[in-house]
């Protein structure tokens, strides 16, 4: 049934200067990279990537940017949110890989979950995190407790870690050895992701990228989130796509469609 | 077994076509339906100006019914024409251009505009139940409105025109006759039937628009009766749409009198490969029943013993 389940918020965790994670006591059974649709009656319903899921409790992290996201971050424990999902094609969790994850904005949420699951399976992880400034970094502390994981940070203003783009860290890591088992996983602003794809092509490394498109139903009916020229739906065949698929999506990094279907260039 | 079907002079590779609104208006998305076995596709209804549609939730899916109030979101006719042109580069199957407007003049204007695109048929969406606050009650409830719009559109285009009707109207066969009298080349029956879902714990309608249109399995017997009644009243061919989910449903639609069969919500129930699945099921039943062609069984239910 793809009809919202009204779940009370168990706790609200402020994460940085803006973002908050809403936690629910509910067995979601999600995989890293999947999303839920979150509904507040009378306001809107939109997709949010699952940032935390331990089998009994799950959470997603919200950056307040508009009506729905602002309303979500103002909620208190006990307030209810209509949840449907989990939806979408996830990142793969493989034990014999050396993961390099590249995250920006709320993209750090699904990647932190991926890092935890991959590390638990026995994989090694380099967790690269970028933000405009230190106060907007997400989950830099959380992932420090993950075994076999190194954190790398870049900020635009140099307030923490390297001054510059997080993709510059990837460039350096790609020059290190271990080429055969590397798996790059990216989730963040599209132009960052495009840079990741270009680098992975250049170095011929396997990668998986979470590509977001305006989503209406979330379960593959309306066609709103399909991408050119393949026509695949980012809510079903995506949001996570592999390198070969990403290379065949001609609109990746070039344009996306808004709520009406009008093309908007990046 | 299932071969090409001719409809208003257009050859469809098979009679199973994508209904308007499911999989949207992007060329790449429509072409993927053809890759998955659709004999033709219908674009989501295009209007003169771009429309954002209603806020979410716009869709609810349950085992027995699907409910939507998308609010006719579309990129508008200019961007839409670009998608229609692009579709023909990606796929060879016939393309039905669905259009939607608030007045007969606008319908004629849109029909003229869309006719320069490589479309094979125009479908007039007179029957969307989800934009009442903006446009008042659907034209498809009134024989006079159907007649006036059809006449004006027919004088604005040379592309064959199918009029899409609503199962909310009590006298759908009479309304189909009005469309035929005004020059319609075909009837599409049906659009969704008006409905609602309430989340009991939220004490609120689920759809942001409160009301929406019911499709999927719950709509099937209503749609079947509409097609049956229309077939008795008109000579023009029918696109039978509404709740068709299995090969058995599709064959029943054809026995009620449909020439083409529209598939929408079944994408939700059966996945992207729905067209291939329904076709295989139809062929299975046809083999068992010794049915050689669909022409042989079209309207067969009307010839059954009393
Ligand atoms: C698969 C998927 C996963 C998502 N996961 C998350 C998530 O984990 N956390 C999260 O906070 N959001 C996530 N989003 C975005 C989210 O669905 C909403 O689009 C976002 O919360 C804005 O909705 P709104 O109604 O509050 O604001 P809107 O009215 O939609 O947006 C207000 C303004 O902010 C801009 N804007 C929209 N989204 C963003 C953004 N993400 N960053 C910066 N500006 C933006 C818009 O262009 C607009 O100008 C995800 C989207 C997709 C498709
Ligand atoms: C999500 C969705 C959007 C729709 N949008 C349109 C539309 O834009 N124009 C139209 O004429 N019909 C639209 N319809 C109605 C379908 O074309 C079809 O007539 C109806 O859903 C019944 O068929 P089904 O049960 O196979 O889905 C839409 C239906 C759905 C489910």
XYZ file of C-alpha atoms and ligand atoms in Angstrom, chain A residues 35 44 46-50 60-70 72 106-107 110 210-215 234 239, ligand 1:
83
model
C 14.231 7.498 0.379
C 3.199 19.018 0.921
C 8.413 15.217 -0.664
C 11.256 12.707 -0.788
C 13.890 12.520 1.963
C 16.850 10.154 1.916
C 17.058 7.737 4.805
C 16.094 11.413 7.816
C 17.891 14.736 7.850
C 16.180 17.910 6.718
C 17.776 21.161 5.563
C 15.134 23.917 5.820
C 14.880 25.576 2.408
C 11.142 25.969 1.722
C 7.629 25.432 3.096
C 7.707 21.674 3.749
C 11.294 21.404 4.964
C 10.862 24.434 7.266
C 9.498 19.570 9.253
C 22.107 16.174 2.962
C 23.943 13.662 0.739
C 22.617 8.221 2.969
C 22.546 9.217 -6.418
C 20.764 11.342 -9.010
C 17.762 13.297 -7.764
C 14.904 14.528 -9.871
C 11.647 16.268 -8.908
C 9.531 13.446 -7.518
C 14.801 8.069 -10.687
C 18.120 7.452 -7.463
C 15.549 11.426 -3.921
C 15.551 12.712 -3.125
C 16.067 12.711 -1.842
C 16.050 13.869 -1.075
N 16.556 13.823 0.186
C 16.561 14.927 0.965
C 17.098 14.900 2.280
O 17.573 13.859 2.761
N 17.081 16.046 3.012
C 16.579 17.224 2.498
O 16.595 18.238 3.218
N 16.044 17.283 1.271
C 16.016 16.160 0.488
N 15.491 16.226 -0.785
C 14.868 17.481 -1.235
C 13.448 17.557 -0.681
O 12.652 16.553 -1.275
C 12.743 18.903 -0.957
O 12.873 19.233 -2.303
C 13.313 20.019 -0.121
O 13.123 19.719 1.239
C 12.632 21.352 -0.437
O 11.232 21.273 -0.294
P 10.364 22.508 0.248
O 8.952 22.241 -0.109
O 10.671 22.730 1.676
O 10.935 23.754 -0.527
P 10.751 24.215 -2.049
O 9.671 25.210 -2.125
O 10.680 23.032 -2.920
O 12.171 24.882 -2.246
C 12.434 26.194 -1.782
C 13.630 26.726 -2.498
O 14.788 25.956 -2.190
C 15.357 25.402 -3.354
N 15.726 24.054 -2.993
C 14.951 22.952 -3.084
N 15.613 21.897 -2.611
C 16.817 22.351 -2.206
C 17.954 21.753 -1.636
N 17.965 20.460 -1.376
N 19.028 22.505 -1.339
C 19.015 23.822 -1.612
N 17.982 24.454 -2.159
C 16.900 23.731 -2.452
C 14.287 25.429 -4.399
O 14.841 25.546 -5.702
C 13.481 26.658 -4.006
O 14.062 27.821 -4.539
C 15.526 15.079 -1.598
C 15.026 15.091 -2.897
C 15.043 13.935 -3.671
C 14.503 13.976 -5.067
